[in-house]
């Protein structure tokens, strides 16, 4: 039985390679050595590369933080979120307004952006999640658009021009203003995000999410409060996005409504789905693809979104679990 | 009075799009994100058709009506094609997968038209007199009268189709219980395909009418109307066809009068209707015509 299964798998050469790699990394020593090597390479990276590549890598880390937050909602809880850029905007604008208008220290603005995101998450999530999970998709889509319109029309957010003059964060007496500073800052954030994601996944809440995703009715029958658990996922994910937004504002020092379009929400979602929803290595891989493909293949320019849309369709039709391979024995509903 | 008329006219566009949205949701529980893009494609196909035939028969009412029928047919078939390729394989998959598939379809349609139209606004040229006349205090044009009559006629035909024909009955039955319908000898897949055909055709008709009404069309026009159609469907009670029409008209009126309130103004129009969506979800989640739902999906 096991014999035939292996044979069937090996007919796809790509799958064969991945399987071999997986078996190799099942040995924990190799795995830790590999991860250690990657981390060391990434730490010394800024000393050996141009500002441009550092910028791209910083962007990649930033994507990893945002997408891991989105992954809590989409991957863990199985809810489609189409307005993630809006929560990201909530964080960015909270920091932006507090720092440029009221002159507040950057680090002190972060709790405020978390609170703002939680309020927004409750306002959107509580009425919607009470009903059906899939209403959330379209309500978040609407919320994304509405947030952008609101930012554009209000005075305190600087209207269509946006906010300028957001203060740089200061850490241990050093003002963070070099690209390498932000490289390290987002690198640390990405590692933190990965750590938090793993802890959440293994927590009691994480297991409840997985159960709900696989079989909502059975989970409810086992005494899990489906609505509350989903709401937690939605709010925690939103707070994640808001923190990333705060750091984004600090890095850019200027933000405008154009940074928070529907397209950005779609790109985040793309990264989560492409690599494999709910799987942290999968999400990281998805981010690498989404950030690096447009940089490597500059020629695709205007066709980028069309290609990504087609890719998304193909992934959903033929490999819904994403590019990153599944661990065996996970069966989907029906 | 003028606002009442405008509201009804815009509302009837919302209603036509909302019908397709609501029908598809009722029958396979899919929020079809691509529906707004179907509306946009309808408008563009209508424009292409008009530009082909206008050297021969002009761009007056006959050409427009012919164009509308042909576009409805073609876009309806496009809807069936999308359903067959993208949604049907996903019917048994988890809900999240089919939602993402719908998003992917929407992205493909939207970006294709964006590339083809070079991302510009296109003028929707028709040769119809734009002279206005007065009916009491109401300022009307020939176009507006014909549009509103056509929209209401389509809604009426649709209502008859759903309530009086075999196919309509089958659709309502599938919405209630798909598996039992299959056992009763209804060709479920055929009815689902028919639903997509009808829904897409209505959206295409609304697209062309919006083109005539506004005079310009662009690739982005489907995005907001998809959202509005969903709001309309929720207001009326999702899955209920008369509800979708009622919701659309109501939303159109709300917007028309809402923008008259001094504080709100036109730039807050979309925020205003979104707020209504949230309010409805909080206080009347089953919509105006919906029954309270005991079983949870």
PDB file of N, CA and C in Angstrom, chain A residues 74 78-80 82 123-124 127-128 130-132 134-135 137-139 141-143 145-146 148-150 153-154 216-217 220 262 266 269 273 277 302-303 305-306 308-310 312-313 316-317 320 332-334, chain B residues 21 25 29 31 33 85-86 89-97 99-101 103-105 107-108 110-112 114-115 220 223-224 226-227 230 234 238 267-268 270-271 274 277-278 281-283 285 293 296-297:
ATOM      1  N   UNK A  74      -6.924  33.997   7.294  1.00  0.00           N
ATOM      2  CA  UNK A  74      -7.253  33.172   6.129  1.00  0.00           C
ATOM      3  C   UNK A  74      -6.833  31.724   6.337  1.00  0.00           C
ATOM      4  N   UNK A  78      -9.666  30.138   8.294  1.00  0.00           N
ATOM      5  CA  UNK A  78     -10.402  29.818   7.072  1.00  0.00           C
ATOM      6  C   UNK A  78     -11.409  30.877   6.652  1.00  0.00           C
ATOM      7  N   UNK A  79     -11.122  32.142   6.961  1.00  0.00           N
ATOM      8  CA  UNK A  79     -12.022  33.230   6.566  1.00  0.00           C
ATOM      9  C   UNK A  79     -11.353  34.051   5.486  1.00  0.00           C
ATOM     10  N   UNK A  80     -12.095  34.406   4.464  1.00  0.00           N
ATOM     11  CA  UNK A  80     -11.485  35.199   3.405  1.00  0.00           C
ATOM     12  C   UNK A  80     -11.522  36.672   3.782  1.00  0.00           C
ATOM     13  N   UNK A  82     -10.576  40.393   2.351  1.00  0.00           N
ATOM     14  CA  UNK A  82     -10.194  41.079   1.111  1.00  0.00           C
ATOM     15  C   UNK A  82      -9.895  42.551   1.340  1.00  0.00           C
ATOM     16  N   UNK A 123     -15.803  46.335  14.945  1.00  0.00           N
ATOM     17  CA  UNK A 123     -16.912  46.980  14.242  1.00  0.00           C
ATOM     18  C   UNK A 123     -17.291  46.204  12.992  1.00  0.00           C
ATOM     19  N   UNK A 124     -16.287  45.679  12.294  1.00  0.00           N
ATOM     20  CA  UNK A 124     -16.554  44.940  11.066  1.00  0.00           C
ATOM     21  C   UNK A 124     -16.856  43.479  11.364  1.00  0.00           C
ATOM     22  N   UNK A 127     -20.577  42.130  13.756  1.00  0.00           N
ATOM     23  CA  UNK A 127     -21.876  41.893  13.102  1.00  0.00           C
ATOM     24  C   UNK A 127     -21.809  40.847  12.002  1.00  0.00           C
ATOM     25  N   UNK A 128     -20.660  40.751  11.338  1.00  0.00           N
ATOM     26  CA  UNK A 128     -20.562  39.891  10.168  1.00  0.00           C
ATOM     27  C   UNK A 128     -20.371  38.429  10.542  1.00  0.00           C
ATOM     28  N   UNK A 130     -21.108  36.848  13.135  1.00  0.00           N
ATOM     29  CA  UNK A 130     -22.275  36.273  13.771  1.00  0.00           C
ATOM     30  C   UNK A 130     -23.123  35.539  12.728  1.00  0.00           C
ATOM     31  N   UNK A 131     -23.076  36.003  11.475  1.00  0.00           N
ATOM     32  CA  UNK A 131     -23.927  35.424  10.441  1.00  0.00           C
ATOM     33  C   UNK A 131     -23.222  34.273   9.760  1.00  0.00           C
ATOM     34  N   UNK A 132     -22.658  34.532   8.615  1.00  0.00           N
ATOM     35  CA  UNK A 132     -21.956  33.470   7.914  1.00  0.00           C
ATOM     36  C   UNK A 132     -20.538  33.907   7.672  1.00  0.00           C
ATOM     37  N   UNK A 134     -18.672  33.562   5.183  1.00  0.00           N
ATOM     38  CA  UNK A 134     -18.295  34.095   3.866  1.00  0.00           C
ATOM     39  C   UNK A 134     -18.827  35.508   3.612  1.00  0.00           C
ATOM     40  N   UNK A 135     -19.734  35.986   4.457  1.00  0.00           N
ATOM     41  CA  UNK A 135     -20.105  37.399   4.348  1.00  0.00           C
ATOM     42  C   UNK A 135     -18.893  38.274   4.615  1.00  0.00           C
ATOM     43  N   UNK A 137     -15.965  38.101   3.639  1.00  0.00           N
ATOM     44  CA  UNK A 137     -15.159  38.408   2.458  1.00  0.00           C
ATOM     45  C   UNK A 137     -15.605  39.715   1.829  1.00  0.00           C
ATOM     46  N   UNK A 138     -16.904  39.839   1.618  1.00  0.00           N
ATOM     47  CA  UNK A 138     -17.376  41.011   0.889  1.00  0.00           C
ATOM     48  C   UNK A 138     -17.452  42.231   1.794  1.00  0.00           C
ATOM     49  N   UNK A 139     -17.701  42.013   3.078  1.00  0.00           N
ATOM     50  CA  UNK A 139     -17.734  43.160   3.982  1.00  0.00           C
ATOM     51  C   UNK A 139     -16.317  43.741   4.133  1.00  0.00           C
ATOM     52  N   UNK A 141     -14.042  43.522   1.888  1.00  0.00           N
ATOM     53  CA  UNK A 141     -13.785  44.175   0.595  1.00  0.00           C
ATOM     54  C   UNK A 141     -14.343  45.585   0.607  1.00  0.00           C
ATOM     55  N   UNK A 142     -15.580  45.708   1.099  1.00  0.00           N
ATOM     56  CA  UNK A 142     -16.193  47.029   1.204  1.00  0.00           C
ATOM     57  C   UNK A 142     -15.439  47.914   2.168  1.00  0.00           C
ATOM     58  N   UNK A 143     -15.060  47.358   3.296  1.00  0.00           N
ATOM     59  CA  UNK A 143     -14.363  48.138   4.313  1.00  0.00           C
ATOM     60  C   UNK A 143     -13.044  48.684   3.754  1.00  0.00           C
ATOM     61  N   UNK A 145     -12.357  49.510   0.709  1.00  0.00           N
ATOM     62  CA  UNK A 145     -12.619  50.617  -0.190  1.00  0.00           C
ATOM     63  C   UNK A 145     -13.071  51.852   0.593  1.00  0.00           C
ATOM     64  N   UNK A 146     -13.907  51.627   1.597  1.00  0.00           N
ATOM     65  CA  UNK A 146     -14.444  52.723   2.394  1.00  0.00           C
ATOM     66  C   UNK A 146     -13.339  53.411   3.186  1.00  0.00           C
ATOM     67  N   UNK A 148     -10.243  53.648   2.397  1.00  0.00           N
ATOM     68  CA  UNK A 148      -9.452  54.454   1.474  1.00  0.00           C
ATOM     69  C   UNK A 148     -10.183  55.764   1.142  1.00  0.00           C
ATOM     70  N   UNK A 149     -11.496  55.651   0.906  1.00  0.00           N
ATOM     71  CA  UNK A 149     -12.276  56.854   0.599  1.00  0.00           C
ATOM     72  C   UNK A 149     -12.295  57.812   1.785  1.00  0.00           C
ATOM     73  N   UNK A 150     -12.435  57.252   2.984  1.00  0.00           N
ATOM     74  CA  UNK A 150     -12.485  58.091   4.182  1.00  0.00           C
ATOM     75  C   UNK A 150     -11.163  58.827   4.362  1.00  0.00           C
ATOM     76  N   UNK A 153     -10.943  61.686   2.087  1.00  0.00           N
ATOM     77  CA  UNK A 153     -11.844  62.815   2.280  1.00  0.00           C
ATOM     78  C   UNK A 153     -11.637  63.585   3.579  1.00  0.00           C
ATOM     79  N   UNK A 154     -10.966  62.970   4.542  1.00  0.00           N
ATOM     80  CA  UNK A 154     -10.790  63.656   5.817  1.00  0.00           C
ATOM     81  C   UNK A 154      -9.625  64.642   5.754  1.00  0.00           C
ATOM     82  N   UNK A 216     -17.041  22.847  10.792  1.00  0.00           N
ATOM     83  CA  UNK A 216     -17.633  23.847  11.673  1.00  0.00           C
ATOM     84  C   UNK A 216     -18.666  23.249  12.629  1.00  0.00           C
ATOM     85  N   UNK A 217     -19.520  22.373  12.078  1.00  0.00           N
ATOM     86  CA  UNK A 217     -20.601  21.827  12.894  1.00  0.00           C
ATOM     87  C   UNK A 217     -20.063  20.934  14.001  1.00  0.00           C
ATOM     88  N   UNK A 220     -18.590  23.027  16.704  1.00  0.00           N
ATOM     89  CA  UNK A 220     -19.615  23.638  17.549  1.00  0.00           C
ATOM     90  C   UNK A 220     -20.195  22.596  18.502  1.00  0.00           C
ATOM     91  N   UNK A 262      -6.993  48.268  -2.994  1.00  0.00           N
ATOM     92  CA  UNK A 262      -7.479  46.893  -3.062  1.00  0.00           C
ATOM     93  C   UNK A 262      -6.389  45.948  -3.591  1.00  0.00           C
ATOM     94  N   UNK A 266      -5.005  42.303  -2.323  1.00  0.00           N
ATOM     95  CA  UNK A 266      -4.963  41.113  -3.171  1.00  0.00           C
ATOM     96  C   UNK A 266      -3.554  40.522  -3.191  1.00  0.00           C
ATOM     97  N   UNK A 269      -2.996  38.602  -0.059  1.00  0.00           N
ATOM     98  CA  UNK A 269      -3.743  37.351  -0.100  1.00  0.00           C
ATOM     99  C   UNK A 269      -3.062  36.348  -1.025  1.00  0.00           C
ATOM    100  N   UNK A 273      -1.948  32.525  -0.220  1.00  0.00           N
ATOM    101  CA  UNK A 273      -2.560  31.382  -0.894  1.00  0.00           C
ATOM    102  C   UNK A 273      -1.543  30.612  -1.727  1.00  0.00           C
ATOM    103  N   UNK A 277      -1.889  28.089   2.400  1.00  0.00           N
ATOM    104  CA  UNK A 277      -2.576  28.736   3.515  1.00  0.00           C
ATOM    105  C   UNK A 277      -2.356  27.958   4.800  1.00  0.00           C
ATOM    106  N   UNK A 302       2.864  45.368 -16.895  1.00  0.00           N
ATOM    107  CA  UNK A 302       1.416  45.554 -16.870  1.00  0.00           C
ATOM    108  C   UNK A 302       0.627  44.250 -16.791  1.00  0.00           C
ATOM    109  N   UNK A 303       1.270  43.144 -17.169  1.00  0.00           N
ATOM    110  CA  UNK A 303       0.534  41.877 -17.165  1.00  0.00           C
ATOM    111  C   UNK A 303       0.600  41.189 -15.812  1.00  0.00           C
ATOM    112  N   UNK A 305      -0.687  41.535 -12.821  1.00  0.00           N
ATOM    113  CA  UNK A 305      -1.887  41.133 -12.090  1.00  0.00           C
ATOM    114  C   UNK A 305      -2.692  40.082 -12.836  1.00  0.00           C
ATOM    115  N   UNK A 306      -2.674  40.190 -14.157  1.00  0.00           N
ATOM    116  CA  UNK A 306      -3.365  39.183 -14.956  1.00  0.00           C
ATOM    117  C   UNK A 306      -2.720  37.821 -14.714  1.00  0.00           C
ATOM    118  N   UNK A 308      -0.899  36.924 -12.124  1.00  0.00           N
ATOM    119  CA  UNK A 308      -1.158  36.477 -10.763  1.00  0.00           C
ATOM    120  C   UNK A 308      -2.578  35.932 -10.631  1.00  0.00           C
ATOM    121  N   UNK A 309      -3.532  36.580 -11.293  1.00  0.00           N
ATOM    122  CA  UNK A 309      -4.915  36.095 -11.240  1.00  0.00           C
ATOM    123  C   UNK A 309      -5.028  34.703 -11.832  1.00  0.00           C
ATOM    124  N   UNK A 310      -4.390  34.503 -12.988  1.00  0.00           N
ATOM    125  CA  UNK A 310      -4.433  33.196 -13.638  1.00  0.00           C
ATOM    126  C   UNK A 310      -3.759  32.156 -12.752  1.00  0.00           C
ATOM    127  N   UNK A 312      -3.487  32.215  -9.541  1.00  0.00           N
ATOM    128  CA  UNK A 312      -4.372  31.958  -8.398  1.00  0.00           C
ATOM    129  C   UNK A 312      -5.441  30.943  -8.784  1.00  0.00           C
ATOM    130  N   UNK A 313      -6.014  31.118  -9.981  1.00  0.00           N
ATOM    131  CA  UNK A 313      -7.059  30.203 -10.442  1.00  0.00           C
ATOM    132  C   UNK A 313      -6.494  28.792 -10.598  1.00  0.00           C
ATOM    133  N   UNK A 316      -5.885  27.168  -7.254  1.00  0.00           N
ATOM    134  CA  UNK A 316      -7.117  26.732  -6.593  1.00  0.00           C
ATOM    135  C   UNK A 316      -7.688  25.489  -7.261  1.00  0.00           C
ATOM    136  N   UNK A 317      -7.561  25.413  -8.602  1.00  0.00           N
ATOM    137  CA  UNK A 317      -8.160  24.275  -9.302  1.00  0.00           C
ATOM    138  C   UNK A 317      -7.336  23.009  -9.125  1.00  0.00           C
ATOM    139  N   UNK A 320      -5.027  23.187  -4.335  1.00  0.00           N
ATOM    140  CA  UNK A 320      -5.578  24.148  -3.376  1.00  0.00           C
ATOM    141  C   UNK A 320      -4.765  24.270  -2.093  1.00  0.00           C
ATOM    142  N   UNK A 332      -9.409  17.083   3.716  1.00  0.00           N
ATOM    143  CA  UNK A 332     -10.285  18.245   3.718  1.00  0.00           C
ATOM    144  C   UNK A 332     -11.732  17.779   3.832  1.00  0.00           C
ATOM    145  N   UNK A 333     -12.603  18.727   4.073  1.00  0.00           N
ATOM    146  CA  UNK A 333     -14.013  18.433   4.279  1.00  0.00           C
ATOM    147  C   UNK A 333     -14.638  17.846   3.009  1.00  0.00           C
ATOM    148  N   UNK A 334     -15.499  16.917   3.181  1.00  0.00           N
ATOM    149  CA  UNK A 334     -16.226  16.221   2.101  1.00  0.00           C
ATOM    150  C   UNK A 334     -15.293  15.435   1.202  1.00  0.00           C
TER     151      UNK A 334
ATOM    152  N   UNK B  21     -26.491  38.237  -8.465  1.00  0.00           N
ATOM    153  CA  UNK B  21     -25.725  37.974  -7.246  1.00  0.00           C
ATOM    154  C   UNK B  21     -26.501  37.073  -6.308  1.00  0.00           C
ATOM    155  N   UNK B  25     -25.973  33.157  -5.188  1.00  0.00           N
ATOM    156  CA  UNK B  25     -25.761  32.847  -3.774  1.00  0.00           C
ATOM    157  C   UNK B  25     -26.820  31.871  -3.296  1.00  0.00           C
ATOM    158  N   UNK B  29     -24.515  28.996  -2.941  1.00  0.00           N
ATOM    159  CA  UNK B  29     -23.894  29.634  -1.776  1.00  0.00           C
ATOM    160  C   UNK B  29     -22.520  30.215  -2.101  1.00  0.00           C
ATOM    161  N   UNK B  31     -20.459  33.676  -3.129  1.00  0.00           N
ATOM    162  CA  UNK B  31     -20.449  35.124  -3.348  1.00  0.00           C
ATOM    163  C   UNK B  31     -19.632  35.348  -4.608  1.00  0.00           C
ATOM    164  N   UNK B  33     -17.722  37.188  -6.781  1.00  0.00           N
ATOM    165  CA  UNK B  33     -17.031  38.475  -6.898  1.00  0.00           C
ATOM    166  C   UNK B  33     -16.950  38.940  -8.334  1.00  0.00           C
ATOM    167  N   UNK B  85     -15.833  26.219 -16.081  1.00  0.00           N
ATOM    168  CA  UNK B  85     -14.387  26.050 -15.940  1.00  0.00           C
ATOM    169  C   UNK B  85     -13.946  26.251 -14.490  1.00  0.00           C
ATOM    170  N   UNK B  86     -14.449  27.304 -13.864  1.00  0.00           N
ATOM    171  CA  UNK B  86     -13.872  27.692 -12.579  1.00  0.00           C
ATOM    172  C   UNK B  86     -14.679  27.222 -11.387  1.00  0.00           C
ATOM    173  N   UNK B  89     -15.864  22.704 -10.801  1.00  0.00           N
ATOM    174  CA  UNK B  89     -14.948  21.763 -10.128  1.00  0.00           C
ATOM    175  C   UNK B  89     -14.825  22.033  -8.631  1.00  0.00           C
ATOM    176  N   UNK B  90     -15.209  23.229  -8.196  1.00  0.00           N
ATOM    177  CA  UNK B  90     -14.987  23.612  -6.804  1.00  0.00           C
ATOM    178  C   UNK B  90     -16.228  23.410  -5.938  1.00  0.00           C
ATOM    179  N   UNK B  91     -17.313  22.896  -6.527  1.00  0.00           N
ATOM    180  CA  UNK B  91     -18.554  22.842  -5.765  1.00  0.00           C
ATOM    181  C   UNK B  91     -18.432  21.995  -4.505  1.00  0.00           C
ATOM    182  N   UNK B  92     -17.598  20.985  -4.555  1.00  0.00           N
ATOM    183  CA  UNK B  92     -17.449  20.102  -3.404  1.00  0.00           C
ATOM    184  C   UNK B  92     -16.269  20.506  -2.518  1.00  0.00           C
ATOM    185  N   UNK B  93     -15.507  21.488  -2.938  1.00  0.00           N
ATOM    186  CA  UNK B  93     -14.319  21.910  -2.181  1.00  0.00           C
ATOM    187  C   UNK B  93     -14.746  22.774  -0.992  1.00  0.00           C
ATOM    188  N   UNK B  94     -13.831  23.009  -0.039  1.00  0.00           N
ATOM    189  CA  UNK B  94     -14.182  23.902   1.061  1.00  0.00           C
ATOM    190  C   UNK B  94     -14.590  25.281   0.547  1.00  0.00           C
ATOM    191  N   UNK B  95     -15.381  25.983   1.351  1.00  0.00           N
ATOM    192  CA  UNK B  95     -15.940  27.272   0.932  1.00  0.00           C
ATOM    193  C   UNK B  95     -14.876  28.305   0.600  1.00  0.00           C
ATOM    194  N   UNK B  96     -13.792  28.268   1.389  1.00  0.00           N
ATOM    195  CA  UNK B  96     -12.737  29.258   1.171  1.00  0.00           C
ATOM    196  C   UNK B  96     -12.171  29.150  -0.243  1.00  0.00           C
ATOM    197  N   UNK B  97     -12.013  27.901  -0.731  1.00  0.00           N
ATOM    198  CA  UNK B  97     -11.405  27.707  -2.056  1.00  0.00           C
ATOM    199  C   UNK B  97     -12.255  28.342  -3.138  1.00  0.00           C
ATOM    200  N   UNK B  99     -14.379  30.752  -2.898  1.00  0.00           N
ATOM    201  CA  UNK B  99     -14.342  32.209  -2.792  1.00  0.00           C
ATOM    202  C   UNK B  99     -13.081  32.764  -3.439  1.00  0.00           C
ATOM    203  N   UNK B 100     -11.961  32.100  -3.177  1.00  0.00           N
ATOM    204  CA  UNK B 100     -10.708  32.574  -3.767  1.00  0.00           C
ATOM    205  C   UNK B 100     -10.754  32.403  -5.283  1.00  0.00           C
ATOM    206  N   UNK B 101     -11.366  31.301  -5.734  1.00  0.00           N
ATOM    207  CA  UNK B 101     -11.517  31.104  -7.176  1.00  0.00           C
ATOM    208  C   UNK B 101     -12.303  32.248  -7.802  1.00  0.00           C
ATOM    209  N   UNK B 103     -12.547  35.238  -6.722  1.00  0.00           N
ATOM    210  CA  UNK B 103     -11.680  36.421  -6.732  1.00  0.00           C
ATOM    211  C   UNK B 103     -10.709  36.356  -7.918  1.00  0.00           C
ATOM    212  N   UNK B 104     -10.164  35.146  -8.152  1.00  0.00           N
ATOM    213  CA  UNK B 104      -9.220  34.985  -9.261  1.00  0.00           C
ATOM    214  C   UNK B 104      -9.909  35.290 -10.592  1.00  0.00           C
ATOM    215  N   UNK B 105     -11.134  34.789 -10.758  1.00  0.00           N
ATOM    216  CA  UNK B 105     -11.874  35.045 -11.999  1.00  0.00           C
ATOM    217  C   UNK B 105     -12.077  36.549 -12.166  1.00  0.00           C
ATOM    218  N   UNK B 107     -10.254  38.953 -10.974  1.00  0.00           N
ATOM    219  CA  UNK B 107      -8.977  39.585 -11.339  1.00  0.00           C
ATOM    220  C   UNK B 107      -8.664  39.401 -12.811  1.00  0.00           C
ATOM    221  N   UNK B 108      -8.939  38.194 -13.322  1.00  0.00           N
ATOM    222  CA  UNK B 108      -8.624  37.917 -14.724  1.00  0.00           C
ATOM    223  C   UNK B 108      -9.489  38.794 -15.638  1.00  0.00           C
ATOM    224  N   UNK B 110     -11.093  41.589 -14.992  1.00  0.00           N
ATOM    225  CA  UNK B 110     -10.831  43.000 -14.777  1.00  0.00           C
ATOM    226  C   UNK B 110      -9.519  43.427 -15.451  1.00  0.00           C
ATOM    227  N   UNK B 111      -8.481  42.607 -15.257  1.00  0.00           N
ATOM    228  CA  UNK B 111      -7.192  42.988 -15.830  1.00  0.00           C
ATOM    229  C   UNK B 111      -7.155  42.829 -17.336  1.00  0.00           C
ATOM    230  N   UNK B 112      -7.907  41.848 -17.854  1.00  0.00           N
ATOM    231  CA  UNK B 112      -7.960  41.693 -19.300  1.00  0.00           C
ATOM    232  C   UNK B 112      -8.565  42.942 -19.930  1.00  0.00           C
ATOM    233  N   UNK B 114      -8.766  45.852 -18.610  1.00  0.00           N
ATOM    234  CA  UNK B 114      -7.894  47.002 -18.375  1.00  0.00           C
ATOM    235  C   UNK B 114      -6.815  47.070 -19.450  1.00  0.00           C
ATOM    236  N   UNK B 115      -6.234  45.919 -19.787  1.00  0.00           N
ATOM    237  CA  UNK B 115      -5.184  45.911 -20.805  1.00  0.00           C
ATOM    238  C   UNK B 115      -5.761  46.241 -22.176  1.00  0.00           C
ATOM    239  N   UNK B 220     -13.032  50.005 -14.315  1.00  0.00           N
ATOM    240  CA  UNK B 220     -13.176  49.978 -12.870  1.00  0.00           C
ATOM    241  C   UNK B 220     -14.633  50.008 -12.441  1.00  0.00           C
ATOM    242  N   UNK B 223     -16.339  47.252 -10.015  1.00  0.00           N
ATOM    243  CA  UNK B 223     -15.912  46.978  -8.639  1.00  0.00           C
ATOM    244  C   UNK B 223     -16.927  47.473  -7.614  1.00  0.00           C
ATOM    245  N   UNK B 224     -17.282  48.750  -7.719  1.00  0.00           N
ATOM    246  CA  UNK B 224     -18.207  49.307  -6.738  1.00  0.00           C
ATOM    247  C   UNK B 224     -19.600  48.740  -6.884  1.00  0.00           C
ATOM    248  N   UNK B 226     -20.422  45.821  -7.798  1.00  0.00           N
ATOM    249  CA  UNK B 226     -20.466  44.500  -7.179  1.00  0.00           C
ATOM    250  C   UNK B 226     -20.791  44.621  -5.710  1.00  0.00           C
ATOM    251  N   UNK B 227     -20.148  45.588  -5.090  1.00  0.00           N
ATOM    252  CA  UNK B 227     -20.356  45.853  -3.663  1.00  0.00           C
ATOM    253  C   UNK B 227     -21.782  46.327  -3.393  1.00  0.00           C
ATOM    254  N   UNK B 230     -24.256  43.556  -3.737  1.00  0.00           N
ATOM    255  CA  UNK B 230     -24.298  42.712  -2.546  1.00  0.00           C
ATOM    256  C   UNK B 230     -25.119  43.384  -1.451  1.00  0.00           C
ATOM    257  N   UNK B 234     -28.448  41.964   0.306  1.00  0.00           N
ATOM    258  CA  UNK B 234     -28.591  41.783   1.751  1.00  0.00           C
ATOM    259  C   UNK B 234     -29.795  42.551   2.274  1.00  0.00           C
ATOM    260  N   UNK B 238     -30.859  37.915   1.097  1.00  0.00           N
ATOM    261  CA  UNK B 238     -30.065  37.273   0.039  1.00  0.00           C
ATOM    262  C   UNK B 238     -30.690  35.949  -0.373  1.00  0.00           C
ATOM    263  N   UNK B 267     -19.244  63.008  -2.038  1.00  0.00           N
ATOM    264  CA  UNK B 267     -18.021  62.214  -1.850  1.00  0.00           C
ATOM    265  C   UNK B 267     -18.178  61.159  -0.765  1.00  0.00           C
ATOM    266  N   UNK B 268     -19.232  61.306   0.051  1.00  0.00           N
ATOM    267  CA  UNK B 268     -19.468  60.281   1.083  1.00  0.00           C
ATOM    268  C   UNK B 268     -20.540  59.281   0.671  1.00  0.00           C
ATOM    269  N   UNK B 270     -20.588  56.549  -1.146  1.00  0.00           N
ATOM    270  CA  UNK B 270     -20.283  55.129  -1.014  1.00  0.00           C
ATOM    271  C   UNK B 270     -20.108  54.719   0.443  1.00  0.00           C
ATOM    272  N   UNK B 271     -19.560  55.645   1.235  1.00  0.00           N
ATOM    273  CA  UNK B 271     -19.416  55.377   2.667  1.00  0.00           C
ATOM    274  C   UNK B 271     -20.798  55.206   3.288  1.00  0.00           C
ATOM    275  N   UNK B 274     -22.306  51.883   2.446  1.00  0.00           N
ATOM    276  CA  UNK B 274     -21.628  50.814   3.191  1.00  0.00           C
ATOM    277  C   UNK B 274     -22.106  50.785   4.637  1.00  0.00           C
ATOM    278  N   UNK B 277     -25.104  48.842   4.826  1.00  0.00           N
ATOM    279  CA  UNK B 277     -24.860  47.400   4.794  1.00  0.00           C
ATOM    280  C   UNK B 277     -24.572  46.898   6.198  1.00  0.00           C
ATOM    281  N   UNK B 278     -23.681  47.598   6.904  1.00  0.00           N
ATOM    282  CA  UNK B 278     -23.315  47.157   8.254  1.00  0.00           C
ATOM    283  C   UNK B 278     -24.535  47.220   9.179  1.00  0.00           C
ATOM    284  N   UNK B 281     -26.699  44.323   8.494  1.00  0.00           N
ATOM    285  CA  UNK B 281     -26.133  43.072   8.995  1.00  0.00           C
ATOM    286  C   UNK B 281     -26.320  42.971  10.501  1.00  0.00           C
ATOM    287  N   UNK B 282     -26.294  44.122  11.194  1.00  0.00           N
ATOM    288  CA  UNK B 282     -26.453  44.076  12.645  1.00  0.00           C
ATOM    289  C   UNK B 282     -27.922  43.840  13.012  1.00  0.00           C
ATOM    290  N   UNK B 283     -28.818  44.627  12.406  1.00  0.00           N
ATOM    291  CA  UNK B 283     -30.189  44.629  12.916  1.00  0.00           C
ATOM    292  C   UNK B 283     -31.156  43.750  12.127  1.00  0.00           C
ATOM    293  N   UNK B 285     -30.326  40.965   9.615  1.00  0.00           N
ATOM    294  CA  UNK B 285     -29.434  40.199   8.740  1.00  0.00           C
ATOM    295  C   UNK B 285     -30.161  39.372   7.681  1.00  0.00           C
ATOM    296  N   UNK B 293     -33.779  32.539   9.756  1.00  0.00           N
ATOM    297  CA  UNK B 293     -33.226  31.267   9.320  1.00  0.00           C
ATOM    298  C   UNK B 293     -32.848  30.447  10.545  1.00  0.00           C
ATOM    299  N   UNK B 296     -28.103  26.812  10.485  1.00  0.00           N
ATOM    300  CA  UNK B 296     -26.914  27.557  10.152  1.00  0.00           C
ATOM    301  C   UNK B 296     -26.184  26.803   9.040  1.00  0.00           C
ATOM    302  N   UNK B 297     -25.629  27.562   8.113  1.00  0.00           N
ATOM    303  CA  UNK B 297     -24.959  26.881   7.003  1.00  0.00           C
ATOM    304  C   UNK B 297     -23.599  26.360   7.423  1.00  0.00           C
TER     305      UNK B 297
END
